[in-house]
């Protein structure tokens, strides 16, 4: 039972507040429709952009621990494992708290607490102290993601959700194109400065949420509940069979996706004899495509059902990584990256929008938390699995396996997606 009685945006009886500018109404404008997104989505865009633009400690954590504190590589790597394990635990907690006390409060607490922990982190010197700070930092940080997804779900109409989630990812990718680069410079000067900058930007992001006016949106939409009982739903997520099927598909396609930072670089350098610089260029291509095309792509495919976007996205992942089993040229590798990047741009906004459709309105945070946890588990298992397959059996096995997992994920997504498009459901009899 929720601890708050704040109404949702759609129950306030007044239209959502918009930014006072327009991207144009022409269908030729690939950014059309963004001007119609609620003001809160743009505030969350600014929050994520500020936060991720200062995110630099995590990418350089191992380097900091080995260089500045003298940890062995194995012990430093163990801290990343602690962070990942904590993310698995705290993601669902963040989702449940979002349902009980409100997503906005969770996001504010997450950012402010994370910033304070980062300021204190350099004081930890021993293995035990660093491990404790890492778990505490991960716990505070990972509360944010499911809460932010739930917040977007509450303020955006169903037909705009894919664009809104794509805009959210745009902020994250833009920020991540700045943070690690700035962190690399600061790491050569002072690791302590890196912690301070990361902490300050995190606190600044929290200030954006704390000091700007937000409408209440943490309750249950009574109109939707009266229409079809969807706000009640199954007793627990373990009773929601289609949701469990979806989580399985998300987990499998997550394993395929995270090969880009595990099996892929090893394959390029050790088997194809390509340079690490070439691998770095692939990241640039991926990021530039996402920044330039993800929002327009999701705007252009807004009329697609989530079923279609989920299936196509998973299949593009399967083809993009599976094709590496028969491709050995640099141009061919670039083509595979383009293929699975289009899959990424379609799939991740569609998965979040799908979650908004199938989750009971009083437990959206719980569902978003479980979704976040499934991807965290993929991140924990996927890189290990891919590198083990590559080192034991070689490219002839690892890439066909990834094709199979991606194809299976596409089938599972097709089974788990609602059969009725949200726009049709909105005009259904009795709605």
Short mmCIF file of C-alpha atoms in Angstrom, two decimals:
data_model
loop_
_atom_site.label_atom_id
_atom_site.label_comp_id
_atom_site.label_asym_id
_atom_site.label_seq_id
_atom_site.Cartn_x
_atom_site.Cartn_y
_atom_site.Cartn_z
CA UNK A 1 0.00 0.00 0.00
CA UNK A 2 1.40 3.38 -1.01
CA UNK A 3 2.34 5.79 1.74
CA UNK A 4 1.32 8.77 -0.35
CA UNK A 5 -1.99 9.88 -1.80
CA UNK A 6 -0.56 12.24 -4.37
CA UNK A 7 -2.49 11.95 -7.67
CA UNK A 8 -0.91 11.11 -10.98
CA UNK A 9 -0.43 13.73 -13.66
CA UNK A 10 -3.36 12.36 -15.63
CA UNK A 11 -5.67 12.81 -12.64
CA UNK A 12 -4.94 16.47 -11.96
CA UNK A 13 -7.67 17.75 -14.28
CA UNK A 14 -5.30 20.14 -16.02
CA UNK A 15 -3.08 19.68 -19.06
CA UNK A 16 0.62 18.94 -18.54
CA UNK A 17 2.92 21.96 -18.54
CA UNK A 18 5.10 22.14 -21.64
CA UNK A 19 8.26 23.99 -22.50
CA UNK A 20 7.43 27.24 -24.34
CA UNK A 21 8.99 26.24 -27.63
CA UNK A 22 8.16 23.94 -30.50
CA UNK A 23 10.15 21.63 -32.72
CA UNK A 24 7.68 22.11 -35.56
CA UNK A 25 4.72 20.07 -36.72
CA UNK A 26 6.00 18.97 -40.08
CA UNK A 27 6.29 15.24 -40.55
CA UNK A 28 9.60 15.93 -42.25
CA UNK A 29 11.05 17.12 -38.94
CA UNK A 30 12.67 14.07 -37.28
CA UNK A 31 12.58 15.79 -33.86
CA UNK A 32 8.86 16.58 -34.05
CA UNK A 33 6.83 15.92 -30.97
CA UNK A 34 9.56 16.62 -28.42
CA UNK A 35 8.20 20.10 -27.74
CA UNK A 36 4.99 18.44 -26.59
CA UNK A 37 6.67 16.39 -23.89
CA UNK A 38 5.87 17.44 -20.32
CA UNK A 39 8.17 19.90 -18.60
CA UNK A 40 9.20 17.24 -16.06
CA UNK A 41 10.74 15.12 -18.83
CA UNK A 42 13.01 18.00 -19.80
CA UNK A 43 13.98 18.59 -16.17
CA UNK A 44 14.89 14.92 -15.91
CA UNK A 45 16.84 15.29 -19.17
CA UNK A 46 18.85 18.13 -17.58
CA UNK A 47 19.34 16.10 -14.41
CA UNK A 48 20.71 13.09 -16.26
CA UNK A 49 22.90 15.24 -18.49
CA UNK A 50 24.50 17.00 -15.52
CA UNK A 51 24.91 13.79 -13.54
CA UNK A 52 26.42 11.75 -16.38
CA UNK A 53 28.64 14.61 -17.58
CA UNK A 54 30.41 14.34 -14.23
CA UNK A 55 30.40 10.55 -14.03
CA UNK A 56 34.06 9.64 -14.03
CA UNK A 57 34.92 7.73 -10.85
CA UNK A 58 33.42 4.40 -11.89
CA UNK A 59 35.29 4.13 -15.23
CA UNK A 60 38.57 4.98 -13.45
CA UNK A 61 37.93 3.14 -10.17
CA UNK A 62 40.31 0.25 -10.92
CA UNK A 63 43.03 2.64 -12.04
CA UNK A 64 42.58 4.73 -8.88
CA UNK A 65 42.73 1.70 -6.59
CA UNK A 66 45.82 0.20 -8.22
CA UNK A 67 47.72 3.46 -8.78
CA UNK A 68 46.83 5.57 -5.78
CA UNK A 69 46.04 2.97 -3.09
CA UNK A 70 48.34 0.19 -4.28
CA UNK A 71 45.64 -2.49 -4.60
CA UNK A 72 46.40 -5.55 -6.72
CA UNK A 73 44.47 -5.77 -10.02
CA UNK A 74 42.48 -8.69 -8.62
CA UNK A 75 41.41 -6.75 -5.53
CA UNK A 76 40.60 -3.67 -7.59
CA UNK A 77 38.50 -5.76 -9.96
CA UNK A 78 36.68 -7.22 -6.98
CA UNK A 79 35.40 -3.74 -6.15
CA UNK A 80 33.62 -3.62 -9.51
CA UNK A 81 32.07 -6.97 -8.67
CA UNK A 82 30.89 -5.50 -5.35
CA UNK A 83 29.39 -2.59 -7.24
CA UNK A 84 27.60 -4.88 -9.70
CA UNK A 85 26.25 -7.15 -6.95
CA UNK A 86 24.99 -4.10 -5.06
CA UNK A 87 23.24 -2.84 -8.20
CA UNK A 88 21.38 -6.16 -8.46
CA UNK A 89 20.14 -5.77 -4.88
CA UNK A 90 19.38 -2.06 -4.73
CA UNK A 91 17.66 -1.70 -8.13
CA UNK A 92 14.49 -3.50 -6.95
CA UNK A 93 14.66 -1.65 -3.63
CA UNK A 94 14.64 1.66 -5.50
CA UNK A 95 11.63 0.54 -7.50
CA UNK A 96 9.68 -0.50 -4.42
CA UNK A 97 10.51 2.76 -2.62
CA UNK A 98 9.29 4.68 -5.68
CA UNK A 99 5.88 3.06 -5.33
CA UNK A 100 5.69 3.71 -1.59
CA UNK A 101 7.10 7.21 -1.10
CA UNK A 102 7.21 8.59 -4.66
CA UNK A 103 9.74 8.45 -7.48
CA UNK A 104 10.74 12.10 -7.10
CA UNK A 105 11.76 11.68 -3.47
CA UNK A 106 13.79 8.58 -4.30
CA UNK A 107 15.63 10.37 -7.11
CA UNK A 108 16.45 13.34 -4.89
CA UNK A 109 17.73 11.17 -2.05
CA UNK A 110 19.72 8.99 -4.47
CA UNK A 111 21.58 11.90 -6.05
CA UNK A 112 22.28 13.82 -2.85
CA UNK A 113 23.40 10.71 -0.96
CA UNK A 114 25.59 9.59 -3.88
CA UNK A 115 27.28 12.97 -4.03
CA UNK A 116 28.03 12.94 -0.31
CA UNK A 117 29.42 9.40 -0.48
CA UNK A 118 31.71 10.40 -3.35
CA UNK A 119 33.08 13.29 -1.28
CA UNK A 120 33.92 10.87 1.53
CA UNK A 121 35.19 8.03 -0.68
CA UNK A 122 38.86 9.19 -0.84
CA UNK A 123 39.02 8.93 2.96
CA UNK A 124 38.73 5.14 2.67
CA UNK A 125 42.20 3.57 2.41
CA UNK A 126 41.96 -0.05 3.55
CA UNK A 127 40.41 -2.89 1.56
CA UNK A 128 37.51 -3.19 4.00
CA UNK A 129 36.82 0.54 4.06
CA UNK A 130 36.92 0.82 0.25
CA UNK A 131 34.61 -2.20 -0.08
CA UNK A 132 32.13 -0.65 2.35
CA UNK A 133 32.21 2.70 0.54
CA UNK A 134 31.76 0.97 -2.83
CA UNK A 135 28.68 -0.92 -1.65
CA UNK A 136 27.24 2.24 -0.05
CA UNK A 137 27.92 4.28 -3.19
CA UNK A 138 26.39 1.64 -5.46
CA UNK A 139 23.35 1.38 -3.23
CA UNK A 140 22.73 5.12 -3.29
CA UNK A 141 23.37 5.45 -7.03
CA UNK A 142 21.33 2.47 -8.18
CA UNK A 143 18.18 3.70 -6.45
CA UNK A 144 17.95 6.35 -9.17
CA UNK A 145 17.42 4.33 -12.34
CA UNK A 146 14.11 2.53 -11.62
CA UNK A 147 12.75 5.68 -9.98
CA UNK A 148 13.56 7.78 -13.06
CA UNK A 149 11.94 5.26 -15.38
CA UNK A 150 8.83 5.16 -13.22
CA UNK A 151 8.72 8.98 -13.14
CA UNK A 152 8.76 9.21 -16.93
CA UNK A 153 6.03 6.60 -17.12
CA UNK A 154 3.77 8.63 -14.84
CA UNK A 155 4.07 11.95 -16.69
CA UNK A 156 4.06 10.89 -20.36
CA UNK A 157 1.12 9.70 -22.43
CA UNK A 158 1.47 6.14 -23.83
CA UNK A 159 1.98 7.26 -27.44
CA UNK A 160 4.93 9.49 -26.43
CA UNK A 161 6.74 7.10 -24.10
CA UNK A 162 9.25 5.75 -26.59
CA UNK A 163 10.30 9.28 -27.55
CA UNK A 164 10.54 10.25 -23.88
CA UNK A 165 12.70 7.24 -22.98
CA UNK A 166 14.85 7.86 -26.06
CA UNK A 167 15.33 11.47 -24.93
CA UNK A 168 16.34 10.18 -21.50
CA UNK A 169 18.95 7.91 -23.10
CA UNK A 170 20.17 10.84 -25.20
CA UNK A 171 20.96 12.77 -22.03
CA UNK A 172 22.81 9.78 -20.60
CA UNK A 173 24.87 9.23 -23.75
CA UNK A 174 25.68 12.92 -24.15
CA UNK A 175 26.83 13.06 -20.56
CA UNK A 176 28.88 9.89 -20.86
CA UNK A 177 30.66 11.36 -23.87
CA UNK A 178 31.94 14.11 -21.55
CA UNK A 179 32.48 12.48 -18.15
CA UNK A 180 35.07 9.77 -18.91
CA UNK A 181 37.04 12.12 -21.16
CA UNK A 182 37.19 14.75 -18.42
CA UNK A 183 37.97 12.03 -15.88
CA UNK A 184 40.96 10.90 -17.92
CA UNK A 185 42.40 14.41 -17.76
CA UNK A 186 41.73 14.81 -14.03
CA UNK A 187 43.21 11.37 -13.28
CA UNK A 188 46.56 12.58 -14.62
CA UNK A 189 46.38 15.58 -12.27
CA UNK A 190 44.67 14.35 -9.12
CA UNK A 191 42.37 11.44 -8.38
CA UNK A 192 40.94 13.43 -5.49
CA UNK A 193 39.90 16.16 -7.93
CA UNK A 194 38.11 13.51 -9.94
CA UNK A 195 36.06 12.48 -6.90
CA UNK A 196 35.26 16.11 -6.09
CA UNK A 197 34.05 16.93 -9.61
CA UNK A 198 31.94 13.77 -9.77
CA UNK A 199 30.45 14.57 -6.35
CA UNK A 200 29.71 18.21 -7.20
CA UNK A 201 27.96 17.38 -10.48
CA UNK A 202 25.92 14.67 -8.73
CA UNK A 203 24.86 17.13 -6.02
CA UNK A 204 24.10 19.73 -8.71
CA UNK A 205 21.87 17.21 -10.49
CA UNK A 206 20.12 16.56 -7.18
CA UNK A 207 19.64 20.31 -6.75
CA UNK A 208 17.88 20.50 -10.12
CA UNK A 209 15.29 18.03 -8.83
CA UNK A 210 15.11 19.56 -5.35
CA UNK A 211 14.79 23.22 -6.33
CA UNK A 212 12.59 23.10 -9.42
CA UNK A 213 8.79 22.76 -9.10
CA UNK A 214 7.37 19.35 -9.96
CA UNK A 215 3.76 18.28 -10.02
CA UNK A 216 2.76 15.28 -7.90
CA UNK A 217 2.72 12.03 -9.84
CA UNK A 218 3.29 9.20 -7.39
CA UNK A 219 -0.21 7.85 -6.88
CA UNK A 220 -2.46 5.47 -8.78
CA UNK A 221 -4.51 6.46 -11.79
CA UNK A 222 -8.05 5.78 -10.56
CA UNK A 223 -9.55 6.16 -14.03
CA UNK A 224 -7.37 3.38 -15.42
CA UNK A 225 -8.12 1.22 -12.39
CA UNK A 226 -11.85 1.62 -12.89
CA UNK A 227 -11.52 0.84 -16.59
CA UNK A 228 -9.87 -2.52 -16.52
CA UNK A 229 -8.42 -3.26 -13.10
CA UNK A 230 -4.89 -2.92 -14.46
CA UNK A 231 -3.81 -0.92 -11.42
CA UNK A 232 -4.23 -3.99 -9.27
CA UNK A 233 -2.70 -6.71 -11.42
CA UNK A 234 -1.18 -9.96 -10.18
CA UNK A 235 -0.42 -10.40 -6.49
CA UNK A 236 3.36 -10.25 -7.11
CA UNK A 237 5.64 -10.10 -10.13
CA UNK A 238 6.18 -13.84 -9.70
CA UNK A 239 2.50 -14.36 -10.56
CA UNK A 240 2.83 -12.30 -13.76
CA UNK A 241 3.88 -14.93 -16.29
CA UNK A 242 4.19 -12.62 -19.29
CA UNK A 243 6.34 -10.23 -17.27
CA UNK A 244 8.67 -13.06 -16.25
CA UNK A 245 8.95 -14.05 -19.90
CA UNK A 246 9.82 -10.44 -20.72
CA UNK A 247 12.49 -10.37 -18.00
CA UNK A 248 14.00 -13.55 -19.41
CA UNK A 249 14.14 -11.96 -22.86
CA UNK A 250 15.70 -8.78 -21.43
CA UNK A 251 18.28 -10.88 -19.58
CA UNK A 252 19.22 -12.84 -22.73
CA UNK A 253 19.50 -9.83 -25.01
CA UNK A 254 21.47 -8.08 -22.25
CA UNK A 255 24.04 -10.90 -22.38
CA UNK A 256 24.38 -10.30 -26.12
CA UNK A 257 24.64 -6.53 -25.71
CA UNK A 258 27.39 -6.61 -23.08
CA UNK A 259 29.69 -8.53 -25.41
CA UNK A 260 30.63 -5.14 -26.82
CA UNK A 261 32.86 -4.61 -23.77
CA UNK A 262 34.07 -8.16 -23.21
CA UNK A 263 34.30 -10.70 -26.03
CA UNK A 264 34.28 -8.10 -28.81
CA UNK A 265 37.53 -6.27 -27.90
CA UNK A 266 39.32 -9.58 -27.30
CA UNK A 267 38.12 -10.90 -30.64
CA UNK A 268 39.21 -7.78 -32.51
CA UNK A 269 42.66 -7.56 -30.96
CA UNK A 270 43.63 -11.21 -30.45
CA UNK A 271 41.95 -12.88 -33.43
CA UNK A 272 41.60 -10.20 -36.11
CA UNK A 273 44.83 -8.40 -35.08
CA UNK A 274 43.13 -5.01 -35.10
CA UNK A 275 44.38 -2.23 -32.85
CA UNK A 276 42.82 -1.09 -29.57
CA UNK A 277 42.37 2.28 -31.27
CA UNK A 278 40.07 0.64 -33.81
CA UNK A 279 37.99 -0.76 -30.97
CA UNK A 280 37.82 2.71 -29.42
CA UNK A 281 36.62 4.12 -32.73
CA UNK A 282 33.71 1.67 -32.64
CA UNK A 283 32.56 3.25 -29.38
CA UNK A 284 32.66 6.65 -31.09
CA UNK A 285 30.56 5.37 -33.98
CA UNK A 286 28.05 3.83 -31.57
CA UNK A 287 27.75 7.02 -29.52
CA UNK A 288 27.47 9.35 -32.51
CA UNK A 289 24.71 7.22 -34.05
CA UNK A 290 22.78 7.21 -30.78
CA UNK A 291 23.11 10.96 -30.24
CA UNK A 292 22.15 11.78 -33.82
CA UNK A 293 19.49 9.19 -34.57
CA UNK A 294 17.91 7.61 -31.49
CA UNK A 295 15.29 10.29 -30.82
CA UNK A 296 14.40 10.79 -34.53
CA UNK A 297 14.27 7.00 -35.02
CA UNK A 298 11.84 6.53 -32.14
CA UNK A 299 9.78 9.49 -33.32
CA UNK A 300 9.58 7.98 -36.81
CA UNK A 301 8.56 4.60 -35.39
CA UNK A 302 6.18 5.96 -32.73
CA UNK A 303 3.29 4.31 -34.61
CA UNK A 304 4.92 0.89 -34.20
CA UNK A 305 3.58 -1.30 -31.46
CA UNK A 306 6.02 -2.16 -28.71
CA UNK A 307 5.84 -5.76 -29.92
CA UNK A 308 7.33 -4.80 -33.24
CA UNK A 309 10.09 -2.63 -31.76
CA UNK A 310 11.04 -5.34 -29.27
CA UNK A 311 11.24 -8.06 -31.91
CA UNK A 312 13.16 -5.96 -34.43
CA UNK A 313 15.55 -4.64 -31.78
CA UNK A 314 16.41 -8.11 -30.46
CA UNK A 315 16.81 -9.48 -33.98
CA UNK A 316 19.21 -6.67 -34.93
CA UNK A 317 21.30 -7.54 -31.88
CA UNK A 318 21.29 -11.18 -32.96
CA UNK A 319 22.37 -10.33 -36.51
CA UNK A 320 24.90 -7.66 -35.49
CA UNK A 321 26.82 -9.87 -33.08
CA UNK A 322 26.14 -13.17 -34.84
CA UNK A 323 27.60 -11.86 -38.10
CA UNK A 324 30.99 -11.56 -36.44
CA UNK A 325 31.26 -15.32 -36.84
CA UNK A 326 31.71 -14.88 -40.60
CA UNK A 327 33.18 -11.36 -40.83
CA UNK A 328 36.89 -10.62 -40.57
CA UNK A 329 37.38 -7.25 -42.30
CA UNK A 330 37.44 -3.88 -40.51
CA UNK A 331 34.64 -2.56 -42.74
CA UNK A 332 32.55 -5.61 -41.96
CA UNK A 333 33.06 -5.11 -38.22
CA UNK A 334 31.95 -1.48 -38.54
CA UNK A 335 28.82 -2.66 -40.37
CA UNK A 336 27.97 -5.07 -37.55
CA UNK A 337 28.31 -2.25 -35.01
CA UNK A 338 25.92 -0.11 -37.04
CA UNK A 339 23.42 -2.99 -37.16
CA UNK A 340 23.36 -3.68 -33.42
CA UNK A 341 23.43 0.05 -32.63
CA UNK A 342 20.13 0.38 -34.49
CA UNK A 343 18.93 -2.54 -32.41
CA UNK A 344 20.02 -0.70 -29.27
CA UNK A 345 18.23 2.49 -30.33
CA UNK A 346 14.98 0.62 -30.95
CA UNK A 347 15.10 -1.90 -28.14
CA UNK A 348 15.90 0.01 -24.96
CA UNK A 349 13.26 2.76 -25.32
CA UNK A 350 10.73 0.11 -26.37
CA UNK A 351 11.52 -2.09 -23.35
CA UNK A 352 10.97 0.83 -20.98
CA UNK A 353 7.75 1.82 -22.77
CA UNK A 354 6.59 -1.81 -22.67
CA UNK A 355 7.21 -1.90 -18.93
CA UNK A 356 4.99 1.16 -18.57
CA UNK A 357 2.19 -0.65 -20.40
CA UNK A 358 2.24 -3.94 -18.58
CA UNK A 359 3.03 -2.77 -15.03
CA UNK A 360 0.12 -2.22 -12.61
CA UNK A 361 0.00 1.51 -11.99
CA UNK A 362 0.49 1.18 -8.25
CA UNK A 363 3.58 -1.04 -8.73
CA UNK A 364 5.39 0.51 -11.67
CA UNK A 365 8.45 1.11 -9.51
CA UNK A 366 8.61 -2.58 -8.55
CA UNK A 367 8.41 -3.62 -12.19
CA UNK A 368 11.03 -1.07 -13.25
CA UNK A 369 13.26 -2.28 -10.41
CA UNK A 370 12.97 -5.88 -11.55
CA UNK A 371 13.75 -4.81 -15.11
CA UNK A 372 16.81 -2.91 -13.90
CA UNK A 373 17.90 -5.96 -11.93
CA UNK A 374 17.65 -8.21 -15.00
CA UNK A 375 20.06 -5.96 -16.90
CA UNK A 376 22.41 -5.83 -13.91
CA UNK A 377 22.49 -9.63 -13.84
CA UNK A 378 23.22 -9.62 -17.59
CA UNK A 379 26.12 -7.25 -16.94
CA UNK A 380 27.40 -9.58 -14.22
CA UNK A 381 27.12 -12.81 -16.22
CA UNK A 382 27.38 -11.72 -19.86
CA UNK A 383 31.01 -10.51 -20.03
CA UNK A 384 32.24 -13.57 -18.11
CA UNK A 385 30.22 -15.92 -20.32
CA UNK A 386 31.38 -14.35 -23.58
CA UNK A 387 35.06 -14.30 -22.68
CA UNK A 388 34.90 -17.91 -21.45
CA UNK A 389 33.29 -19.10 -24.68
CA UNK A 390 35.81 -17.15 -26.76
CA UNK A 391 38.86 -18.42 -24.88
CA UNK A 392 37.64 -22.02 -24.71
CA UNK A 393 35.94 -22.58 -28.06
CA UNK A 394 36.90 -19.56 -30.18
CA UNK A 395 34.91 -17.24 -32.45
CA UNK A 396 33.26 -20.18 -34.25
CA UNK A 397 31.16 -20.77 -31.11
CA UNK A 398 30.76 -17.50 -29.25
CA UNK A 399 29.12 -15.50 -32.05
CA UNK A 400 26.63 -18.21 -33.17
CA UNK A 401 25.68 -18.58 -29.50
CA UNK A 402 25.03 -14.84 -29.31
CA UNK A 403 22.92 -15.04 -32.45
CA UNK A 404 20.87 -17.80 -30.87
CA UNK A 405 20.39 -15.89 -27.61
CA UNK A 406 19.30 -12.76 -29.50
CA UNK A 407 16.86 -14.71 -31.67
CA UNK A 408 15.43 -16.46 -28.60
CA UNK A 409 15.05 -13.08 -26.90
CA UNK A 410 13.08 -11.83 -29.92
CA UNK A 411 10.68 -14.78 -29.61
CA UNK A 412 10.23 -14.20 -25.89
CA UNK A 413 9.61 -10.49 -26.40
CA UNK A 414 6.94 -11.27 -29.00
CA UNK A 415 5.19 -13.54 -26.52
CA UNK A 416 5.36 -11.08 -23.62
CA UNK A 417 4.19 -7.92 -25.38
CA UNK A 418 0.54 -6.80 -25.15
CA UNK A 419 -1.54 -7.75 -28.14
CA UNK A 420 -3.37 -4.37 -28.11
CA UNK A 421 -1.57 -1.19 -29.11
CA UNK A 422 -1.86 1.59 -26.45
CA UNK A 423 -3.54 3.95 -28.88
CA UNK A 424 -6.22 1.36 -29.61
CA UNK A 425 -6.63 0.60 -25.92
CA UNK A 426 -7.18 4.27 -25.21
CA UNK A 427 -10.29 4.33 -27.41
CA UNK A 428 -11.57 0.89 -26.53
CA UNK A 429 -15.24 0.62 -25.54
CA UNK A 430 -15.82 1.47 -21.94
CA UNK A 431 -12.54 3.40 -21.62
#
